[in-house]
């Protein structure tokens, strides 16, 4: 998966596919998108992944499930 942050704001999203920079003429800003946006991304709270900036986006991430030790002992 991939994380990217929009230009000049707190927009941050998690993408299923590697996104590319896209210029939106209506708001005059760059964003990240994929060719098939439907169901392939999720907006994240602005404070998440503060080290990810527009300039260093997108960044590939790995999501790993962590087993709950308490429920596995039942």
JSON list of C-alpha atoms in Angstrom, two decimals:
[
{"chain": "A", "resi": 1, "resn": "UNK", "atom": "CA", "xyz": [0.00, 0.00, 0.00]},
{"chain": "A", "resi": 2, "resn": "UNK", "atom": "CA", "xyz": [0.99, 3.64, -0.37]},
{"chain": "A", "resi": 3, "resn": "UNK", "atom": "CA", "xyz": [0.65, 6.83, 1.68]},
{"chain": "A", "resi": 4, "resn": "UNK", "atom": "CA", "xyz": [0.64, 10.28, 0.10]},
{"chain": "A", "resi": 5, "resn": "UNK", "atom": "CA", "xyz": [-0.06, 13.81, 1.28]},
{"chain": "A", "resi": 6, "resn": "UNK", "atom": "CA", "xyz": [-1.58, 16.58, -0.85]},
{"chain": "A", "resi": 7, "resn": "UNK", "atom": "CA", "xyz": [0.13, 19.86, -1.60]},
{"chain": "A", "resi": 8, "resn": "UNK", "atom": "CA", "xyz": [-0.12, 22.64, 0.97]},
{"chain": "A", "resi": 9, "resn": "UNK", "atom": "CA", "xyz": [-2.73, 21.09, 3.24]},
{"chain": "A", "resi": 10, "resn": "UNK", "atom": "CA", "xyz": [-3.36, 18.29, 5.69]},
{"chain": "A", "resi": 11, "resn": "UNK", "atom": "CA", "xyz": [-4.86, 15.87, 3.16]},
{"chain": "A", "resi": 12, "resn": "UNK", "atom": "CA", "xyz": [-3.31, 12.45, 3.67]},
{"chain": "A", "resi": 13, "resn": "UNK", "atom": "CA", "xyz": [-4.51, 9.17, 2.19]},
{"chain": "A", "resi": 14, "resn": "UNK", "atom": "CA", "xyz": [-3.72, 5.49, 2.09]},
{"chain": "A", "resi": 15, "resn": "UNK", "atom": "CA", "xyz": [-3.86, 3.98, -1.42]},
{"chain": "A", "resi": 16, "resn": "UNK", "atom": "CA", "xyz": [-4.13, 0.39, -2.57]},
{"chain": "A", "resi": 17, "resn": "UNK", "atom": "CA", "xyz": [-2.14, 1.17, -5.74]},
{"chain": "A", "resi": 18, "resn": "UNK", "atom": "CA", "xyz": [0.79, 3.55, -6.23]},
{"chain": "A", "resi": 19, "resn": "UNK", "atom": "CA", "xyz": [-0.72, 7.00, -6.80]},
{"chain": "A", "resi": 20, "resn": "UNK", "atom": "CA", "xyz": [0.60, 9.73, -9.07]},
{"chain": "A", "resi": 21, "resn": "UNK", "atom": "CA", "xyz": [0.58, 13.53, -8.78]},
{"chain": "A", "resi": 22, "resn": "UNK", "atom": "CA", "xyz": [-2.43, 15.20, -10.33]},
{"chain": "A", "resi": 23, "resn": "UNK", "atom": "CA", "xyz": [-3.04, 18.97, -10.69]},
{"chain": "A", "resi": 24, "resn": "UNK", "atom": "CA", "xyz": [-6.60, 20.05, -9.90]},
{"chain": "A", "resi": 25, "resn": "UNK", "atom": "CA", "xyz": [-7.31, 23.24, -11.84]},
{"chain": "A", "resi": 26, "resn": "UNK", "atom": "CA", "xyz": [-10.38, 24.12, -9.77]},
{"chain": "A", "resi": 27, "resn": "UNK", "atom": "CA", "xyz": [-8.47, 24.52, -6.49]},
{"chain": "A", "resi": 28, "resn": "UNK", "atom": "CA", "xyz": [-5.04, 25.07, -8.06]},
{"chain": "A", "resi": 29, "resn": "UNK", "atom": "CA", "xyz": [-3.29, 22.36, -6.03]},
{"chain": "A", "resi": 30, "resn": "UNK", "atom": "CA", "xyz": [-1.58, 19.04, -6.64]},
{"chain": "A", "resi": 31, "resn": "UNK", "atom": "CA", "xyz": [-3.11, 15.89, -5.24]},
{"chain": "A", "resi": 32, "resn": "UNK", "atom": "CA", "xyz": [-2.40, 12.20, -5.55]},
{"chain": "A", "resi": 33, "resn": "UNK", "atom": "CA", "xyz": [-4.73, 9.82, -7.32]},
{"chain": "A", "resi": 34, "resn": "UNK", "atom": "CA", "xyz": [-4.90, 6.50, -9.13]},
{"chain": "A", "resi": 35, "resn": "UNK", "atom": "CA", "xyz": [-6.64, 5.64, -12.38]},
{"chain": "A", "resi": 36, "resn": "UNK", "atom": "CA", "xyz": [-9.36, 3.75, -10.48]},
{"chain": "A", "resi": 37, "resn": "UNK", "atom": "CA", "xyz": [-10.12, 5.77, -7.35]},
{"chain": "A", "resi": 38, "resn": "UNK", "atom": "CA", "xyz": [-13.36, 3.96, -6.46]},
{"chain": "A", "resi": 39, "resn": "UNK", "atom": "CA", "xyz": [-12.73, 1.91, -3.32]},
{"chain": "A", "resi": 40, "resn": "UNK", "atom": "CA", "xyz": [-8.94, 2.05, -3.65]},
{"chain": "A", "resi": 41, "resn": "UNK", "atom": "CA", "xyz": [-8.04, 4.73, -1.11]},
{"chain": "A", "resi": 42, "resn": "UNK", "atom": "CA", "xyz": [-8.89, 5.88, 2.40]},
{"chain": "A", "resi": 43, "resn": "UNK", "atom": "CA", "xyz": [-8.49, 9.38, 3.85]},
{"chain": "A", "resi": 44, "resn": "UNK", "atom": "CA", "xyz": [-6.47, 9.52, 7.05]},
{"chain": "A", "resi": 45, "resn": "UNK", "atom": "CA", "xyz": [-6.55, 12.05, 9.90]},
{"chain": "A", "resi": 46, "resn": "UNK", "atom": "CA", "xyz": [-4.27, 15.00, 9.17]},
{"chain": "A", "resi": 47, "resn": "UNK", "atom": "CA", "xyz": [-1.93, 14.26, 12.10]},
{"chain": "A", "resi": 48, "resn": "UNK", "atom": "CA", "xyz": [-1.13, 10.71, 11.01]},
{"chain": "A", "resi": 49, "resn": "UNK", "atom": "CA", "xyz": [2.27, 10.09, 9.40]},
{"chain": "A", "resi": 50, "resn": "UNK", "atom": "CA", "xyz": [3.53, 13.65, 9.88]},
{"chain": "A", "resi": 51, "resn": "UNK", "atom": "CA", "xyz": [6.88, 12.69, 8.31]},
{"chain": "A", "resi": 52, "resn": "UNK", "atom": "CA", "xyz": [5.11, 12.10, 4.99]},
{"chain": "A", "resi": 53, "resn": "UNK", "atom": "CA", "xyz": [5.07, 15.34, 3.02]},
{"chain": "A", "resi": 54, "resn": "UNK", "atom": "CA", "xyz": [3.94, 16.27, -0.47]},
{"chain": "A", "resi": 55, "resn": "UNK", "atom": "CA", "xyz": [7.58, 16.41, -1.54]},
{"chain": "A", "resi": 56, "resn": "UNK", "atom": "CA", "xyz": [8.42, 12.86, -0.37]},
{"chain": "A", "resi": 57, "resn": "UNK", "atom": "CA", "xyz": [5.10, 11.29, -1.38]},
{"chain": "A", "resi": 58, "resn": "UNK", "atom": "CA", "xyz": [4.11, 8.67, -2.24]},
{"chain": "A", "resi": 59, "resn": "UNK", "atom": "CA", "xyz": [5.74, 6.30, 0.21]},
{"chain": "A", "resi": 60, "resn": "UNK", "atom": "CA", "xyz": [5.17, 2.58, 0.21]},
{"chain": "A", "resi": 61, "resn": "UNK", "atom": "CA", "xyz": [3.98, 1.08, 3.50]},
{"chain": "A", "resi": 62, "resn": "UNK", "atom": "CA", "xyz": [3.27, -2.38, 4.82]},
{"chain": "A", "resi": 63, "resn": "UNK", "atom": "CA", "xyz": [0.30, -3.09, 7.05]},
{"chain": "A", "resi": 64, "resn": "UNK", "atom": "CA", "xyz": [0.85, -5.97, 9.40]},
{"chain": "A", "resi": 65, "resn": "UNK", "atom": "CA", "xyz": [-1.68, -7.59, 11.70]},
{"chain": "A", "resi": 66, "resn": "UNK", "atom": "CA", "xyz": [-0.46, -7.93, 15.26]},
{"chain": "A", "resi": 67, "resn": "UNK", "atom": "CA", "xyz": [-1.89, -10.92, 17.08]},
{"chain": "A", "resi": 68, "resn": "UNK", "atom": "CA", "xyz": [-3.68, -10.10, 20.32]},
{"chain": "A", "resi": 69, "resn": "UNK", "atom": "CA", "xyz": [-1.84, -12.16, 22.95]},
{"chain": "A", "resi": 70, "resn": "UNK", "atom": "CA", "xyz": [-4.78, -12.14, 25.40]},
{"chain": "A", "resi": 71, "resn": "UNK", "atom": "CA", "xyz": [-7.38, -13.47, 22.97]},
{"chain": "A", "resi": 72, "resn": "UNK", "atom": "CA", "xyz": [-5.00, -16.14, 21.62]},
{"chain": "A", "resi": 73, "resn": "UNK", "atom": "CA", "xyz": [-4.72, -17.73, 25.09]},
{"chain": "A", "resi": 74, "resn": "UNK", "atom": "CA", "xyz": [-8.45, -18.53, 25.36]}
]
